[in-house]
Coordinates of N, CA and C in Angstrom, one line a residue:
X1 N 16.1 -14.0 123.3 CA 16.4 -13.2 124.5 C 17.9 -13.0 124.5
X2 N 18.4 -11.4 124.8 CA 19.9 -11.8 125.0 C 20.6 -11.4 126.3
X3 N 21.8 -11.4 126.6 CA 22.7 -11.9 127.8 C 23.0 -10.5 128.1
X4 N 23.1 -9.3 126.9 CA 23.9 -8.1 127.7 C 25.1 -8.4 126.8
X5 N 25.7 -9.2 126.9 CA 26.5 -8.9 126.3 C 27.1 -9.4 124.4
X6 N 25.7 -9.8 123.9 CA 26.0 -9.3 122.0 C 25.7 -10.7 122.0
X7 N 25.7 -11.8 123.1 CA 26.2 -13.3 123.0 C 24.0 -14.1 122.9
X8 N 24.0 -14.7 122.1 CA 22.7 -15.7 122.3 C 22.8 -16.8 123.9
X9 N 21.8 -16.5 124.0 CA 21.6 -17.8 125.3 C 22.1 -18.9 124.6
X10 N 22.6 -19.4 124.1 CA 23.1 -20.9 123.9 C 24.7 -20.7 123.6
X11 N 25.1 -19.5 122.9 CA 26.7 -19.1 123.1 C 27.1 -19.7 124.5
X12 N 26.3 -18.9 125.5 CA 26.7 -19.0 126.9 C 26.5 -20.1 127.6
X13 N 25.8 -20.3 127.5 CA 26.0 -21.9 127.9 C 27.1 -22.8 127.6
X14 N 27.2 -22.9 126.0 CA 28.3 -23.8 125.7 C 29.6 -22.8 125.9
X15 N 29.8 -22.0 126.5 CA 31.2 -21.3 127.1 C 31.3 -21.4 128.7
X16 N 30.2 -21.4 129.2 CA 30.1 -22.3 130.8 C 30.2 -23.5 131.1
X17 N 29.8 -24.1 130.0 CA 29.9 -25.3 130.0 C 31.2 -26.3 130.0
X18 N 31.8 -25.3 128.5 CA 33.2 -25.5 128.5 C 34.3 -25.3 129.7
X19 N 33.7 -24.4 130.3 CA 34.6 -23.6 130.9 C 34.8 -24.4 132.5
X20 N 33.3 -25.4 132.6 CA 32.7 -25.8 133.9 C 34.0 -27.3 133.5
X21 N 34.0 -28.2 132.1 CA 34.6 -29.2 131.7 C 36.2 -29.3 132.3
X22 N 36.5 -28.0 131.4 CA 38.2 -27.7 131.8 C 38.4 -27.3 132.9
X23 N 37.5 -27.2 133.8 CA 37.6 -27.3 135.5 C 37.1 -28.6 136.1
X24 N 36.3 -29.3 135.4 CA 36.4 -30.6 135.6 C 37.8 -31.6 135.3
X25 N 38.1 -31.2 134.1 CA 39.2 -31.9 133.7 C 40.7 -31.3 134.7
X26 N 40.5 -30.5 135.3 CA 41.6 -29.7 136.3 C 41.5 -30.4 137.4
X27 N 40.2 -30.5 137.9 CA 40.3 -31.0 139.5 C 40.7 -32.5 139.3
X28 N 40.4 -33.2 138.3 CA 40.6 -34.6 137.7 C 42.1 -34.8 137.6
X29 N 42.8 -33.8 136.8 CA 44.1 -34.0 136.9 C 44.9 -33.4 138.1
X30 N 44.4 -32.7 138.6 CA 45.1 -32.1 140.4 C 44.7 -33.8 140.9
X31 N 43.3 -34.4 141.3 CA 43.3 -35.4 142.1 C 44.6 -36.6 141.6
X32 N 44.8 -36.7 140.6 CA 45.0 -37.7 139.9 C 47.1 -37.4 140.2
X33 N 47.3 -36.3 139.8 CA 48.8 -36.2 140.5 C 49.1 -36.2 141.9
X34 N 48.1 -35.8 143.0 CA 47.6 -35.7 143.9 C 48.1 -37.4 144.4
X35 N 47.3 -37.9 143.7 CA 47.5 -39.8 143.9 C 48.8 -40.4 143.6
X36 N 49.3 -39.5 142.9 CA 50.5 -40.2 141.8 C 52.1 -39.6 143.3
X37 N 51.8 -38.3 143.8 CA 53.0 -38.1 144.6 C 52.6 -38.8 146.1
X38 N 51.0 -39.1 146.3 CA 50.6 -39.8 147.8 C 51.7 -41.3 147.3
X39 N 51.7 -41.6 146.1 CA 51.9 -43.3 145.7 C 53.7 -43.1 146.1
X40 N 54.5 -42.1 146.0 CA 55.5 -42.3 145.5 C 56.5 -42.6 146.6
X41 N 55.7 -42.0 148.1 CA 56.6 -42.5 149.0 C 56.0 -44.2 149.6
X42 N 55.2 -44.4 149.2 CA 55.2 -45.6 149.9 C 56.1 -46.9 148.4
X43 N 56.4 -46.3 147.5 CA 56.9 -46.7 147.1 C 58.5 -46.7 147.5
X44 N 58.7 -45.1 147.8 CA 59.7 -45.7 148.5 C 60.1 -45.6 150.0
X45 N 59.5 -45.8 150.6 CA 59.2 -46.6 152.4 C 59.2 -48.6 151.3
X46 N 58.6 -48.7 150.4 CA 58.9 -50.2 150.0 C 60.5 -50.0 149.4
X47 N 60.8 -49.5 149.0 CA 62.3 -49.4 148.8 C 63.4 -49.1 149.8
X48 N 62.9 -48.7 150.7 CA 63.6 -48.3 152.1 C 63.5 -49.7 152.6
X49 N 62.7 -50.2 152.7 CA 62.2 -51.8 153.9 C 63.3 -52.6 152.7
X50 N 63.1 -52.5 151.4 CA 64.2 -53.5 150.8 C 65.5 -53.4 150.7
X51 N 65.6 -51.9 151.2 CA 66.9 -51.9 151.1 C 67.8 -52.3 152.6
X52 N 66.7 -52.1 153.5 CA 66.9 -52.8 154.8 C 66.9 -54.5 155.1
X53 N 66.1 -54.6 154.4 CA 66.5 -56.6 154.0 C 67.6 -56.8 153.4
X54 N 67.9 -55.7 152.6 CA 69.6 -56.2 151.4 C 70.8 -56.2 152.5
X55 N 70.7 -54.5 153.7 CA 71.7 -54.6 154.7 C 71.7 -55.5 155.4
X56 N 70.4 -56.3 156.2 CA 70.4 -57.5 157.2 C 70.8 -58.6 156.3
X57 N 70.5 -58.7 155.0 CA 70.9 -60.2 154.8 C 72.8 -59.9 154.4
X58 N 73.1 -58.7 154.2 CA 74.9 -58.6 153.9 C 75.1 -58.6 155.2
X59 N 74.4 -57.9 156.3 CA 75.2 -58.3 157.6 C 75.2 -59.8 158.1
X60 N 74.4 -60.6 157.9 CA 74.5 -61.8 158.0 C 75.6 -62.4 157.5
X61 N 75.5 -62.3 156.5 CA 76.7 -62.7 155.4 C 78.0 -62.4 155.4
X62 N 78.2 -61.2 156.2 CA 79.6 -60.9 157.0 C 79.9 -61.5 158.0
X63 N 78.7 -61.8 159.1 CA 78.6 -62.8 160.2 C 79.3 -63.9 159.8
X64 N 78.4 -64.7 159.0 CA 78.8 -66.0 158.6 C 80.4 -66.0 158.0
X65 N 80.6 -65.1 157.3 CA 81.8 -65.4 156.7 C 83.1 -64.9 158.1
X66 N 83.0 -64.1 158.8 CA 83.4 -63.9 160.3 C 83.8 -65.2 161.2
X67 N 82.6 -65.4 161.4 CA 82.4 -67.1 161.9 C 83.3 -68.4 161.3
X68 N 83.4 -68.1 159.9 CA 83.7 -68.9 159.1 C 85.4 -69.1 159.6
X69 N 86.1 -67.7 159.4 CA 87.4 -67.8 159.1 C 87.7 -67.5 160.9
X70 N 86.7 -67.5 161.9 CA 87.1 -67.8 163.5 C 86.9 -69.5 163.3
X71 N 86.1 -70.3 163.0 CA 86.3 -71.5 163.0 C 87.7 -72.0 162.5
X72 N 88.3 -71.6 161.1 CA 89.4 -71.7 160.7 C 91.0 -71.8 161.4
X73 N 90.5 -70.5 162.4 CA 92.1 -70.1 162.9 C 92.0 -71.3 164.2
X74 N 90.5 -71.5 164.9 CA 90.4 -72.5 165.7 C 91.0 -73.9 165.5
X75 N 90.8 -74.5 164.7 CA 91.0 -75.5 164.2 C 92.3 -75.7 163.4
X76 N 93.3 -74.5 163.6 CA 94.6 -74.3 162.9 C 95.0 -74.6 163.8
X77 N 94.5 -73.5 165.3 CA 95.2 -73.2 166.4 C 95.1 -75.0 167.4
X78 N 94.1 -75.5 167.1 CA 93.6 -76.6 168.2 C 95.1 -77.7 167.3
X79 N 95.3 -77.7 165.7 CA 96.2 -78.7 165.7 C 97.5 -78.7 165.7
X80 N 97.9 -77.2 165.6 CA 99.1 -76.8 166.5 C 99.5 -77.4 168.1
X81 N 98.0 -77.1 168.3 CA 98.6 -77.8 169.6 C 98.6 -79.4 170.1
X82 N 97.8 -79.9 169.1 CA 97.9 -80.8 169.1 C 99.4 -81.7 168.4
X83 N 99.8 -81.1 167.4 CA 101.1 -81.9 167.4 C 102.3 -81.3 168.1
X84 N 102.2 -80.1 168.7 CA 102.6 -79.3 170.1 C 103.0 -80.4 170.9
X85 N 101.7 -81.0 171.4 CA 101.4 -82.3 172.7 C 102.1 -83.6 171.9
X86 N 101.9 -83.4 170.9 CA 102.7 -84.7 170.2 C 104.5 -84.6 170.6
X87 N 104.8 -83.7 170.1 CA 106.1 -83.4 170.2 C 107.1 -83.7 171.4
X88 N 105.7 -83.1 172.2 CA 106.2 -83.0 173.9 C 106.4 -84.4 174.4
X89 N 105.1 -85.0 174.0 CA 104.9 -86.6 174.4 C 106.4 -87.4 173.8
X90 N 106.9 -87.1 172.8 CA 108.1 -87.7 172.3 C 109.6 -87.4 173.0
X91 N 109.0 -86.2 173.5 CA 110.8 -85.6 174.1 C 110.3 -86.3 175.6
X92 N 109.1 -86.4 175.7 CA 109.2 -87.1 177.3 C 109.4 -88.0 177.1
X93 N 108.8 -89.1 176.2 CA 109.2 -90.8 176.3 C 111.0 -90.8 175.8
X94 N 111.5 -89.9 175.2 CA 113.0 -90.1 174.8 C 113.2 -89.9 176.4
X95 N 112.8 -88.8 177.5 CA 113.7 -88.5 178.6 C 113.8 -89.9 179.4
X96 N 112.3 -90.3 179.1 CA 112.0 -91.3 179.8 C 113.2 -92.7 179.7
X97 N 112.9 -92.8 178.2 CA 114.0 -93.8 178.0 C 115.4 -93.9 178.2
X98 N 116.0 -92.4 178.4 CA 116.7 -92.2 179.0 C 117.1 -92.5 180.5
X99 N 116.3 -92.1 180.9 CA 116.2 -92.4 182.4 C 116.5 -93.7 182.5
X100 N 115.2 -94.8 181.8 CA 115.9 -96.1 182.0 C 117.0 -96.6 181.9
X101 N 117.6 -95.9 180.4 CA 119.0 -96.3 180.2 C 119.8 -96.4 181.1
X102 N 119.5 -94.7 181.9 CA 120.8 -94.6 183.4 C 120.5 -95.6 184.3
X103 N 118.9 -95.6 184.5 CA 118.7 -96.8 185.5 C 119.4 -98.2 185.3
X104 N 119.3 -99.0 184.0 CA 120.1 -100.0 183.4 C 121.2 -99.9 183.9
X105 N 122.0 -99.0 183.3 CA 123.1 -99.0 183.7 C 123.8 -98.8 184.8
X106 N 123.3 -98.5 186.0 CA 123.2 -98.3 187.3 C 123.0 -100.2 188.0
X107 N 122.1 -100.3 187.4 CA 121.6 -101.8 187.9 C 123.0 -103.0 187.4
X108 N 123.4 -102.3 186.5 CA 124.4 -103.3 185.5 C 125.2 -103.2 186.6
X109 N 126.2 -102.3 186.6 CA 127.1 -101.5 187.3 C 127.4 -102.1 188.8
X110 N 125.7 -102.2 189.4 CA 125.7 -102.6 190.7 C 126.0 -104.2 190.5
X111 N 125.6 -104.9 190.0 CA 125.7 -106.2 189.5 C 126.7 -106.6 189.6
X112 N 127.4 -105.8 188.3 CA 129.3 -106.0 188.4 C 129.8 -106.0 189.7
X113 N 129.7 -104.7 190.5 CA 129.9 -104.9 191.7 C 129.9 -105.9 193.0
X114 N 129.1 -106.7 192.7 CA 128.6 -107.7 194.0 C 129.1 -108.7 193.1
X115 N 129.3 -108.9 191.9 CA 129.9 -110.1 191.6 C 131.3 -110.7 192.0

């Protein structure tokens, strides 16, 4: 039996058939890149979240190092003042001892006197 057009019933077939494959093989590779560009943003939404863990952990690490050199100037500044208070304490006990000296010598003085 033939088709009309010159071709045997079994030409046609295996030309539909073929023809039905490489449309199989098409929708196979459309699903298949289909999958490949769905994959690509969550790959990078996972690239985005890690690059947001890399900023929070450098901002931390600015913090700490921040922290670091305010503890520094603290503890520069706290012994400043501390030998500050030292210094002071010394020019008071010299005033002091001074004072006594005038006092001594006041007491001597009166001493002489009534002798």
């Amino acid at each position: 039996m033939g088709t009309g057009d010159g071709k045997k019933d079994g030409e046609l077939h295996e030309e539909t058939t073929s023809k039905r494959d490489s449309d199989v093989v098409g929708q196979h590779l459309a699903i298949r890149m289909s999958q490949a560009t769905s994959v690509e943003p969550s790959l990078s939404e996972s690239t985005e979240s890690d690059r947001g863990e890399e900023r929070e952990q450098e901002s931390d690490r600015n913090i700490e190092n921040i922290n670091e050199k305010v503890m520094k100037v603290k503890v520069n500044m706290m012994t400043k003042v501390v030998k500050l208070m030292g210094t002071m304490e010394k020019k008071a006990d010299k005033e002091m001892w001074k004072e006594v000296e005038v006092k001594k010598q006041v007491i001597k003085q009166i001493g002489r006197i009534y002798k």
